Short mmCIF file of C-alpha atoms and ligand atoms in Angstrom, two decimals:
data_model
loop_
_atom_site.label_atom_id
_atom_site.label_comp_id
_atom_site.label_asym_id
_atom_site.label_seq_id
_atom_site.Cartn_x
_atom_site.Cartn_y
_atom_site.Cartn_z
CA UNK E 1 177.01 87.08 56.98
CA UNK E 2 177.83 85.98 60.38
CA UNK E 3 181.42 86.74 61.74
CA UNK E 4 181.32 83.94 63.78
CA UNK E 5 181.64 81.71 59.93
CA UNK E 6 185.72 82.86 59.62
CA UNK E 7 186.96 79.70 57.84
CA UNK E 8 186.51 79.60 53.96
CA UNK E 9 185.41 75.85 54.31
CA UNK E 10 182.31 76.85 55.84
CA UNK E 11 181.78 79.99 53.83
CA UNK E 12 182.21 78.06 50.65
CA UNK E 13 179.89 75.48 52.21
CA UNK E 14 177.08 78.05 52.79
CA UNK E 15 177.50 79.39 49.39
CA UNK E 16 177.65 76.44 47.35
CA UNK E 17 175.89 73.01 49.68
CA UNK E 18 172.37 72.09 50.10
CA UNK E 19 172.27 69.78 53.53
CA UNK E 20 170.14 66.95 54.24
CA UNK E 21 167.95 67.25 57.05
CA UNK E 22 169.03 70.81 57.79
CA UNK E 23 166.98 73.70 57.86
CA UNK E 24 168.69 76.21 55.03
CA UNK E 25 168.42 79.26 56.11
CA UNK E 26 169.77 78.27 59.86
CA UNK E 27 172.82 77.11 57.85
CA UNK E 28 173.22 80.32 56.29
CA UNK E 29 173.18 82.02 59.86
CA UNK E 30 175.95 79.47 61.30
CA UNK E 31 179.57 78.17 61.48
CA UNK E 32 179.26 74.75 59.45
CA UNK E 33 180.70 72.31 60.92
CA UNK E 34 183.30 70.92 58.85
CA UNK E 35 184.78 67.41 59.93
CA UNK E 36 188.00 66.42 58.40
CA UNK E 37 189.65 63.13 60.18
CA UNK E 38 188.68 60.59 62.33
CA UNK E 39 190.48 58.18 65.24
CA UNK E 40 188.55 55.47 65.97
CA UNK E 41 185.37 56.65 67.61
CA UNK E 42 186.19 60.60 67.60
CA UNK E 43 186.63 63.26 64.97
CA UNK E 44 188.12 66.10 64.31
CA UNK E 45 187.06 69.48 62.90
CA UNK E 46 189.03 71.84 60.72
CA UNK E 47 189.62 73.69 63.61
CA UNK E 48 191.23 70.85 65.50
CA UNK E 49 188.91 70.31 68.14
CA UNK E 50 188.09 66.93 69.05
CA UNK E 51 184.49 64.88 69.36
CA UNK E 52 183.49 61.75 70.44
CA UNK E 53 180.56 60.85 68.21
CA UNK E 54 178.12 59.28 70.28
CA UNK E 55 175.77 58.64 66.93
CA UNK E 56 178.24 57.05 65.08
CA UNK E 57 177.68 59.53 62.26
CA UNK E 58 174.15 58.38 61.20
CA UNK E 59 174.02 54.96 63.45
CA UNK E 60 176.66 53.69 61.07
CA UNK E 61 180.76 53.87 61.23
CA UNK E 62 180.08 50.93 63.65
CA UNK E 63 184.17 50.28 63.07
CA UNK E 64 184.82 54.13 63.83
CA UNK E 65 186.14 56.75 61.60
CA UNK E 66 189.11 55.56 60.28
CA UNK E 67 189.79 51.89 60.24
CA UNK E 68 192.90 50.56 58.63
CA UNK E 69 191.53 47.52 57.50
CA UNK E 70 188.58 48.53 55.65
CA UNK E 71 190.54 51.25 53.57
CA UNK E 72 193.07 47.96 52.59
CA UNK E 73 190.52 46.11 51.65
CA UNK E 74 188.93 49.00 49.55
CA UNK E 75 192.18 49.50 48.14
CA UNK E 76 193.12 46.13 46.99
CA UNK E 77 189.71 45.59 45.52
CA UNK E 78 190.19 48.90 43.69
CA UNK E 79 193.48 47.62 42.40
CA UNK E 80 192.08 44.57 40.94
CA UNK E 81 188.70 45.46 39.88
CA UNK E 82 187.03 48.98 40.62
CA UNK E 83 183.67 48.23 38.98
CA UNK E 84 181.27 45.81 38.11
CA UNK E 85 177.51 45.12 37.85
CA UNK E 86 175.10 42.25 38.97
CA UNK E 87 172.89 43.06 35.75
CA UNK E 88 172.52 39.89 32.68
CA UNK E 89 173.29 37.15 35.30
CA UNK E 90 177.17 38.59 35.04
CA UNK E 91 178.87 39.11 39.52
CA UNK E 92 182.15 39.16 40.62
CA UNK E 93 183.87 36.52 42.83
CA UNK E 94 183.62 39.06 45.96
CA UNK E 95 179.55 39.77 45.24
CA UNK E 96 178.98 36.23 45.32
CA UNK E 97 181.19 35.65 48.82
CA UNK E 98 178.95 38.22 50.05
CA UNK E 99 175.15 37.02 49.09
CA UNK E 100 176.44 33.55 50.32
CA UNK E 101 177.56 35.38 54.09
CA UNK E 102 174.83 37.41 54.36
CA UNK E 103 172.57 34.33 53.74
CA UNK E 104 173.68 32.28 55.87
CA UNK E 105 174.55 34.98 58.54
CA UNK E 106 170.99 35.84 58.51
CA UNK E 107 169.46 31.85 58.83
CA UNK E 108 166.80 32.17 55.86
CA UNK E 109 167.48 28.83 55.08
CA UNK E 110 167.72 28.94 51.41
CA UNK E 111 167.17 32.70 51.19
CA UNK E 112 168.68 35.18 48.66
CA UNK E 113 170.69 37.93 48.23
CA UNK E 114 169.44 41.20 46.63
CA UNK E 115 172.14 44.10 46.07
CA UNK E 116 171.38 47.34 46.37
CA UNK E 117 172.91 51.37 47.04
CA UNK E 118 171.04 52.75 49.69
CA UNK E 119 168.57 51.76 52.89
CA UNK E 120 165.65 53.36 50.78
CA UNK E 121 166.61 51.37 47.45
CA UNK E 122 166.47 48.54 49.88
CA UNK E 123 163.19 48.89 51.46
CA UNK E 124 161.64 50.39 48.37
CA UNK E 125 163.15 46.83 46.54
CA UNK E 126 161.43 44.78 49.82
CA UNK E 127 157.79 46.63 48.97
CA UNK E 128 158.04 45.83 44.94
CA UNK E 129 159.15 42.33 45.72
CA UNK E 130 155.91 42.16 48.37
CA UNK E 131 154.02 43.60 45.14
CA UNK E 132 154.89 40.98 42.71
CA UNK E 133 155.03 37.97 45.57
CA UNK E 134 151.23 39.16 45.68
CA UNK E 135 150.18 39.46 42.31
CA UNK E 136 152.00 35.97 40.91
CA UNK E 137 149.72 34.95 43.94
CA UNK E 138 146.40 36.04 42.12
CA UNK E 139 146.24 38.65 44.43
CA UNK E 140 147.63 41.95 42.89
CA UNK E 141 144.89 44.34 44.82
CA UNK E 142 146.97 43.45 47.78
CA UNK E 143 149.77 46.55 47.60
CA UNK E 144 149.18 48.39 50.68
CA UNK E 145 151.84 49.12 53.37
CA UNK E 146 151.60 49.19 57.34
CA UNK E 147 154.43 50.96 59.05
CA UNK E 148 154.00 52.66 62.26
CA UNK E 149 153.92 56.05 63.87
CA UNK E 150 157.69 57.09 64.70
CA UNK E 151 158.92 54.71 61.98
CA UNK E 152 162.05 55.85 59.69
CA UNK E 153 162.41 53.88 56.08
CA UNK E 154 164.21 56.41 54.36
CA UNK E 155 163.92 59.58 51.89
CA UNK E 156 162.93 58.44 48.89
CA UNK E 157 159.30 58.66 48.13
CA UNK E 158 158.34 55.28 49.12
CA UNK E 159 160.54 54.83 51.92
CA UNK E 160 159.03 58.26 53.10
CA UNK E 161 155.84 57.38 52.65
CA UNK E 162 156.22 54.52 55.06
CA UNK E 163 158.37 56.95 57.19
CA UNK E 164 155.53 57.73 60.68
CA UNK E 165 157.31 61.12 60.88
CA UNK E 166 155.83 64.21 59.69
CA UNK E 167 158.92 65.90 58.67
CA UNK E 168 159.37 63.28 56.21
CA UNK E 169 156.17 64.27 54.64
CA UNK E 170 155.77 67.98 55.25
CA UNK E 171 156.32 70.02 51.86
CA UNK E 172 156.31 66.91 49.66
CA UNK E 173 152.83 66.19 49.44
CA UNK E 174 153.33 62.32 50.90
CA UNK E 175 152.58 60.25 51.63
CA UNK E 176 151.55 58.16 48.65
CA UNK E 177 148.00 56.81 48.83
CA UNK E 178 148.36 53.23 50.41
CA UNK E 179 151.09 53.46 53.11
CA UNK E 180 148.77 53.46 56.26
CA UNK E 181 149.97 53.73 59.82
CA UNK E 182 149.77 51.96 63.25
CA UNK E 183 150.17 52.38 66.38
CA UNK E 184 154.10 52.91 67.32
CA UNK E 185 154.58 50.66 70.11
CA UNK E 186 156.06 53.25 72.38
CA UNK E 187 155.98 52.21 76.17
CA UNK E 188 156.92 56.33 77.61
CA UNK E 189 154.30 57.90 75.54
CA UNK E 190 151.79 55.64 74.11
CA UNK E 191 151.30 52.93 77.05
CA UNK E 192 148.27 53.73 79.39
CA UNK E 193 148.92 54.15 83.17
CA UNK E 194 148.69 50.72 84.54
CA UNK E 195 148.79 48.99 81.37
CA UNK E 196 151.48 46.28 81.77
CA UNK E 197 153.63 44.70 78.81
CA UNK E 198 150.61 42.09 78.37
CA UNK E 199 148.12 44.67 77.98
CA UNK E 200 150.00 47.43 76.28
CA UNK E 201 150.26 44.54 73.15
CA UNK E 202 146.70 43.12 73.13
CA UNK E 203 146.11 47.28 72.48
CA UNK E 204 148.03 47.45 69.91
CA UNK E 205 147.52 44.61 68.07
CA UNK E 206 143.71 44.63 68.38
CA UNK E 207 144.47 48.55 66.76
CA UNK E 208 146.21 46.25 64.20
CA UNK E 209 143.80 44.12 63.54
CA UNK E 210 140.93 46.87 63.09
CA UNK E 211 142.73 48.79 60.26
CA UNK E 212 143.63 45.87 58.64
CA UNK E 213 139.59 44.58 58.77
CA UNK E 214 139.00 48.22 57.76
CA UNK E 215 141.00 48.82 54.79
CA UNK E 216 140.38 45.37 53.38
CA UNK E 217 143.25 42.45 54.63
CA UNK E 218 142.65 41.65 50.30
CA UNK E 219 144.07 45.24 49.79
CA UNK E 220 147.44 44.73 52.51
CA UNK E 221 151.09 43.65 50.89
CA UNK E 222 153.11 44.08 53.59
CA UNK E 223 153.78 44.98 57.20
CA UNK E 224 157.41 47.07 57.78
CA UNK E 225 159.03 47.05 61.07
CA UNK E 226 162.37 48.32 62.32
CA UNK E 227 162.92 46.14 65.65
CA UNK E 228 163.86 49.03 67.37
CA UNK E 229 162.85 52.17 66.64
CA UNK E 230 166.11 54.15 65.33
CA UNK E 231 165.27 57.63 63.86
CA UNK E 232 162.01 58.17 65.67
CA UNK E 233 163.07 58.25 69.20
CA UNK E 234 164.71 55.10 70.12
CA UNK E 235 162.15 52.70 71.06
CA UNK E 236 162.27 49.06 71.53
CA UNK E 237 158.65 47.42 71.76
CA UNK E 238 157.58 45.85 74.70
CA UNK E 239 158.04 41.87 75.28
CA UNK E 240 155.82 39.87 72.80
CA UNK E 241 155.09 42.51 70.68
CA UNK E 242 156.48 41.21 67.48
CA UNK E 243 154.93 37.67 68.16
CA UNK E 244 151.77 39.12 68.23
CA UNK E 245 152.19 40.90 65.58
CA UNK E 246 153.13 38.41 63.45
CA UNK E 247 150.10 36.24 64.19
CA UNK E 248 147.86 38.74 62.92
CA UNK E 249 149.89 39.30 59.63
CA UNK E 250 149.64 35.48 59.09
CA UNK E 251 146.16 35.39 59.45
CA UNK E 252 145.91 37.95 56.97
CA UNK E 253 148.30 36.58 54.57
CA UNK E 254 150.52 39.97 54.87
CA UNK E 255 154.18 39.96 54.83
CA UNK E 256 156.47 40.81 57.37
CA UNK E 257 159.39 43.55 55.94
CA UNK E 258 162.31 43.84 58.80
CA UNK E 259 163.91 46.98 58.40
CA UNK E 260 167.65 46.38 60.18
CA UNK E 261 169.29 49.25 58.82
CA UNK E 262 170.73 50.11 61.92
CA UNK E 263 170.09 47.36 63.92
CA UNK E 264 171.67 44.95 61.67
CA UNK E 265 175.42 43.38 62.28
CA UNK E 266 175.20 43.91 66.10
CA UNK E 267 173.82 47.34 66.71
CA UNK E 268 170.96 45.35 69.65
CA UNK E 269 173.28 43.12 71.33
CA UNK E 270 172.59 40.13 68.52
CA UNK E 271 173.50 39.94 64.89
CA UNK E 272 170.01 41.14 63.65
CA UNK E 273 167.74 43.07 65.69
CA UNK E 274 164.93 40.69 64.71
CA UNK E 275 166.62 38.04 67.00
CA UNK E 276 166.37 40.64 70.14
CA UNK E 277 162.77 41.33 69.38
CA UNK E 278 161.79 38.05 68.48
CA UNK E 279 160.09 39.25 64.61
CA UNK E 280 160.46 36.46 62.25
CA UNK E 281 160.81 38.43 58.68
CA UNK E 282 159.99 37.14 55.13
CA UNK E 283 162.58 39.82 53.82
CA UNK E 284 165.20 42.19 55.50
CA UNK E 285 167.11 45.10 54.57
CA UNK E 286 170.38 45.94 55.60
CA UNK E 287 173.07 48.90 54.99
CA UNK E 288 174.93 51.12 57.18
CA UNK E 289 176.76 48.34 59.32
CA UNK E 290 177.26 46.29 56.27
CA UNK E 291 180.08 48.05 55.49
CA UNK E 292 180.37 50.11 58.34
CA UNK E 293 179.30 53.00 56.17
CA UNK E 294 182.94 52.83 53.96
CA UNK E 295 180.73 52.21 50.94
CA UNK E 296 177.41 53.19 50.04
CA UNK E 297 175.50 49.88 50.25
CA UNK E 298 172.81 47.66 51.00
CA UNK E 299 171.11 44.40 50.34
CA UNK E 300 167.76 42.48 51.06
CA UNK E 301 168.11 39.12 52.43
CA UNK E 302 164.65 37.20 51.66
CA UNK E 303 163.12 33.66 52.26
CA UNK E 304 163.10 30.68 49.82
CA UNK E 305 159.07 31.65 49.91
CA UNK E 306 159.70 34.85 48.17
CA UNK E 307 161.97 33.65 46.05
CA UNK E 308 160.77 30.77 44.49
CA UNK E 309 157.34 33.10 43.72
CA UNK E 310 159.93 35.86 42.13
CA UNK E 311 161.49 33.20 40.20
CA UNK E 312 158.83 31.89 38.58
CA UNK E 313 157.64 35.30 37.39
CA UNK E 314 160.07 35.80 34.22
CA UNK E 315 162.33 38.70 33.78
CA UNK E 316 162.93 40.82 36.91
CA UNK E 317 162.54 44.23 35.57
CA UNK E 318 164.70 45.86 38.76
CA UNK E 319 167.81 46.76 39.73
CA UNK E 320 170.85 49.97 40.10
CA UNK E 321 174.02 50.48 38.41
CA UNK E 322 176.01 49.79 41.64
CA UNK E 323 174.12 46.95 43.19
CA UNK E 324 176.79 44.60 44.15
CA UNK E 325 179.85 47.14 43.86
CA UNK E 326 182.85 44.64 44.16
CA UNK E 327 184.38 47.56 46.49
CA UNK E 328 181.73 47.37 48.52
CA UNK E 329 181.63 43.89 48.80
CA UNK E 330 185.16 43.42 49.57
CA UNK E 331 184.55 46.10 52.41
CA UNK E 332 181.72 44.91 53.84
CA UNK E 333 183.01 41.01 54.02
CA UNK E 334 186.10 42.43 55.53
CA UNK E 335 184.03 44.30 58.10
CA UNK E 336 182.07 41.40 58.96
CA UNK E 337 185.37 39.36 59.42
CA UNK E 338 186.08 42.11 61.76
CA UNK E 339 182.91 41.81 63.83
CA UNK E 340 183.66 38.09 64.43
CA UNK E 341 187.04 38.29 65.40
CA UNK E 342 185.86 40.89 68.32
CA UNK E 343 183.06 38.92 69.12
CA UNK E 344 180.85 42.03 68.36
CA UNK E 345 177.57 40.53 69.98
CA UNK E 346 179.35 40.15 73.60
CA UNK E 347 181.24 42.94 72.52
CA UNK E 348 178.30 45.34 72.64
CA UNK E 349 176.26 43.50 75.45
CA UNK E 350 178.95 44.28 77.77
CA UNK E 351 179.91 47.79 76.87
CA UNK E 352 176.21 48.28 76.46
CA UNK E 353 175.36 47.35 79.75
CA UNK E 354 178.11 49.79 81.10
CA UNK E 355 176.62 52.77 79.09
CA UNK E 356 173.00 51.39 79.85
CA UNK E 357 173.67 51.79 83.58
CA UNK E 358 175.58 55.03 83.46
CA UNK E 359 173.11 56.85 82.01
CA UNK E 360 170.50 55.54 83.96
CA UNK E 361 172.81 56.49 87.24
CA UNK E 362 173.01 59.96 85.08
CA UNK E 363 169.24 60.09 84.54
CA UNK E 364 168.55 58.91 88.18
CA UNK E 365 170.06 62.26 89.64
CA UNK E 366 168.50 64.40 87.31
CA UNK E 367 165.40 66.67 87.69
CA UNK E 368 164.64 66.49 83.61
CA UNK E 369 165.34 62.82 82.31
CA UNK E 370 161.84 61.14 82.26
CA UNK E 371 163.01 57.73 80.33
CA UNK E 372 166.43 56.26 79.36
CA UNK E 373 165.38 53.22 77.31
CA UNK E 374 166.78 50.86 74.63
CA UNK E 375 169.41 47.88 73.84
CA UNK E 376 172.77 46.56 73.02
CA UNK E 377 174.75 49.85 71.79
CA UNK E 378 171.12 51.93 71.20
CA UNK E 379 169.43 53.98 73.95
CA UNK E 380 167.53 57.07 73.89
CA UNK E 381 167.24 59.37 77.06
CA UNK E 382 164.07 61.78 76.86
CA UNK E 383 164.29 65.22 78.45
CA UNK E 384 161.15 66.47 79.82
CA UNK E 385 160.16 69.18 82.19
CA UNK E 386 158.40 66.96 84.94
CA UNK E 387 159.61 63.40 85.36
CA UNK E 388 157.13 62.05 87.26
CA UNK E 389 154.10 63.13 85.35
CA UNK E 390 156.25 62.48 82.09
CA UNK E 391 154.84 66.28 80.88
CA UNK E 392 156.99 67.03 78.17
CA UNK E 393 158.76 70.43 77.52
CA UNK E 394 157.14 72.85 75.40
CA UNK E 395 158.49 72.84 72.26
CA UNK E 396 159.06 76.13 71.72
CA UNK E 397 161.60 76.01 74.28
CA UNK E 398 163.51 73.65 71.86
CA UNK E 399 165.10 71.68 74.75
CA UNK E 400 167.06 68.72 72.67
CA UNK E 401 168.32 71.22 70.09
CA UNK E 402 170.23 73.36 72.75
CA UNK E 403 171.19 70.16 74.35
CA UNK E 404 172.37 68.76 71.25
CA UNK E 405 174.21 72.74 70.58
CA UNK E 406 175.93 72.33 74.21
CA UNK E 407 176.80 68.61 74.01
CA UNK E 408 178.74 69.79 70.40
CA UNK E 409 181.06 72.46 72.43
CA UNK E 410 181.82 69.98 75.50
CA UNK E 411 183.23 67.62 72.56
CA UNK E 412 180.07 64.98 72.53
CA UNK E 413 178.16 64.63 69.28
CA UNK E 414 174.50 63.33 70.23
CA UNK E 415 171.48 63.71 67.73
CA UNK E 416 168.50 65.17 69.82
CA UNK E 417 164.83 63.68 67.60
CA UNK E 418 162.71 66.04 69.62
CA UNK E 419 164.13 65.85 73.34
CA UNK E 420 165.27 62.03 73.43
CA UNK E 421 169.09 62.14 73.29
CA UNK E 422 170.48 59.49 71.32
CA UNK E 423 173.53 57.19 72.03
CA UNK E 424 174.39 54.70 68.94
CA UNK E 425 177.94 54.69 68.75
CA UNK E 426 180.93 53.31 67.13
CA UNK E 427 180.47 49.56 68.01
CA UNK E 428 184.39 49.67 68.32
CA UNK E 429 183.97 51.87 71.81
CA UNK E 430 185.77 50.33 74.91
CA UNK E 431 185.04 51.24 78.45
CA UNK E 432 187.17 54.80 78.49
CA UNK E 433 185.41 55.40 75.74
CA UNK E 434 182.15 54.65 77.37
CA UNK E 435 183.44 56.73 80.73
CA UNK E 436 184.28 59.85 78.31
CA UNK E 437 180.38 59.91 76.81
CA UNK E 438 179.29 59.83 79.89
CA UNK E 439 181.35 62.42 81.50
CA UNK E 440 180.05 65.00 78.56
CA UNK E 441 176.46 64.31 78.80
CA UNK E 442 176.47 64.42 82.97
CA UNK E 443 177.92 67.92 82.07
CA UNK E 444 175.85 68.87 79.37
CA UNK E 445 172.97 67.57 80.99
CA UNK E 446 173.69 69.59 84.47
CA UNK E 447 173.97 72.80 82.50
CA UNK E 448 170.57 72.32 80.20
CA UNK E 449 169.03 71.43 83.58
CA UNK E 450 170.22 74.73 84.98
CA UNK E 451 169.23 76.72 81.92
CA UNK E 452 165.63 75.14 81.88
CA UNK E 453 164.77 75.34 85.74
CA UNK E 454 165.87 79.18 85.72
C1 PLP U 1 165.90 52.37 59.98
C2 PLP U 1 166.32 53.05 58.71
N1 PLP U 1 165.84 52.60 57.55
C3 PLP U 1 166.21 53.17 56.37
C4 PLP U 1 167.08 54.23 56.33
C5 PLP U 1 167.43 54.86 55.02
O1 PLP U 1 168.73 54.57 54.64
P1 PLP U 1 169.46 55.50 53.55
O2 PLP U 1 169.65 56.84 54.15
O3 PLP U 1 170.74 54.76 53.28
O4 PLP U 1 168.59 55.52 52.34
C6 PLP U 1 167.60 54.72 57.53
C7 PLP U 1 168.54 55.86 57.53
O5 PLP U 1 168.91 56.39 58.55
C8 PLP U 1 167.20 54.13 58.76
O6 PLP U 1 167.62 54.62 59.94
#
């Protein structure tokens, strides 16, 4: 074993942990990384060293690391009721406080509230809802999926299937027959010299509109859309995309799934990310800044429309042990009281714009950032070796790992998909906050660039 792993937290990790998204036998070879506290937007390792985390753990402490409010709320929900279940018609007082919110937070007029655990449960619950909306329809051959290229949906095997990322289906033998892809509406990499936002979305829609013809609009549930790319790269689609989109789905009698995940509860600069991108959804799922990640939940917010079709078809055969957790509920209606007392939309427009222009100042200076792109408290800045062809690095050179290795020891945690640095942080970040990012990745990015041009 590697001297370099001297603490027994990380040898005890190696021996005994299997990671998520890790590669196994790189985490045999290194020093886990072993957080134990968090202030605000930083944390701290067990060896005391500090980190601002520019990723907000997975694009989801959106209150930071250790908020005062959300553990009293946890705690005095725990205190008077530490479990319950939404199953046989039975909820608790909090559970019902929260499908009302998230309703009317949301404007489907009329909507309802579905509880679940996880993003995946969520979107997995959104695709058997689109099933049976179709088949009490007369119209139960219509169960495929469209997602796009680049798309994340999560790690279970439906929500990987619709996942437009390889890694999500390498060794696992997905994805399922009937979760088909489009085009991802990428504007650095899949946008044609000269094609402007106008043309760029007649392209993609009319590439829409042929696999749909193609595969049979009678065989088509549903259509599943994060407004802004998260996971894949950090890409927000070009103006009029999603109305476009939508017009074809209508025509074709094919429902539109909004994944908001992570751009839910303010992540884009608006509440919901579909109001930045202009998608109007029939269903949405939410987690991660529901509770600001204190509690592992999620919900599905869908129109009267849906409803009234999964009302009328008897006994809903669905649901998890923990959907509605009272804790849960009491933490994520205490977070959301917490976004509206800071004003979180103006909130993260104005810090946004701040980091927005720093790191295109950054990028402007820099002989290796091709694109800094994205929204509210969301951008991506992609590394590559020429700028003004947009030639990417080879990949062998594995340019956004070492950045993302480098960025670690100068105290910045950044998550690197391929060489687009990401920036989704703690929606609680102020302006020093914003300063101190950007002072570690104008280092970080000044050494990588000296590394690479040697
Ligand atoms: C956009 C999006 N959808 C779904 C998921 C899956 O959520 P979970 O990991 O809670 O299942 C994620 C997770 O990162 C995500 O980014």
């Amino acid at each position: 074993m590697d001297t370099a792993i001297s603490n027994s937290a990380g040898i005890r990790d190696i021996a005994y942990h299997l990671h998520s998204q890790s590669n196994p036998r790189h985490h045999e070879q290194q020093d886990p990384f072993v957080v134990v506290r968090g202030d605000g937007a930083y944390v701290f390792d067990n060896k005391g060293k500090r980190y601002i985390d520019a990723m907000a753990g997975l694009w989801c402490a959106s209150l930071g690391f250790n908020d005062k409010r959300l553990a009293a709320a946890a705690a005095r929900q725990y205190e008077r009721l530490g479990f319950n279940h939404t199953f046989y018609s039975r909820t608790s007082d909090v559970t019902t406080d929260l499908a009302e919110k998230l309703v009317s937070m949301t404007g489907m007029r009329d909507g309802k509230t579905y509880f679940a655990t996880s993003g995946s449960e969520a979107n997995e619950t959104m695709v058997k809802f689109a099933w049976m909306y179709h088949a009490a329809r007369g119209n139960p051959r219509k169960r495929k999926v469209i997602s796009r290229d680049k798309g994340f949906h999560g790690s279970s095997i439906v929500a990987a299937s619709m996942c437009g990322l390889e890694a999500m289906h390498n060794n696992f033998g997905l994805p399922l027959d009937g979760f088909i892809k489009t085009l991802c509406p990428d504007g650095y990499r899949v946008r044609r010299r000269g094609e402007d936002d106008a043309a760029f979305v007649a392209r993609l829609v009319d590439e829409l509109e042929q696999l749909i013809v193609r595969e049979g609009a009678d065989t088509i549930a549903a259509f599943i859309a994060e407004p802004v790319i998260a996971g894949g790269g950090i890409i927000p689609p070009p103006a009029g995309y999603f109305e476009a989109v939508q017009m074809v789905l209508e025509r074709h009698d094919i429902l539109c799934l909004d994944d908001e995940i992570v751009c839910g509860f303010g992540r884009t600069g608006n509440w919901f990310g579909h109001e930045t991108v202009g998608m109007r959804p029939d269903m949405m799922s939410m987690a991660k800044g529901l509770t600001a990640s204190y509690f592992p939940m999620s919900a599905v917010v869908m129109s009267r429309k849906i409803y009234e079709v999964i009302a009328d078809s008897g006994w809903l055969g669905h649901g998890f042990t923990y959907s509605g957790h009272p804790v849960g509920a009491a933490i994520a209606l205490e977070a959301i009281s917490i976004y509206e007392e800071m004003a979180i939309v103006e909130h993260v427009r104005r810090v946004g714009e701040r980091l927005r222009s720093g790191l295109e100042r950054i990028g402007a200076q820099s002989s290796i950032v091709g694109d800094v792109r994205g929204v509210g408290l969301m951008y991506g800045v992609e590394l590559v070796a020429d700028p003004v062809a947009g030639t990417p690095f080879d990949p062998a050179l594995q340019v956004g790992q070492q950045f993302q290795a480098l960025a670690r020891e100068n105290g910045l945690i950044t998550r690197c998909m391929r060489d687009t640095v990401g920036f989704s942080p703690p929606l609680i970040i102020g302006d020093g906050e914003v300063d101190d990012m950007l002072e570690r990745f104008s280092a970080t990015l000044g050494a990588i660039e000296a590394r690479v041009s040697k």
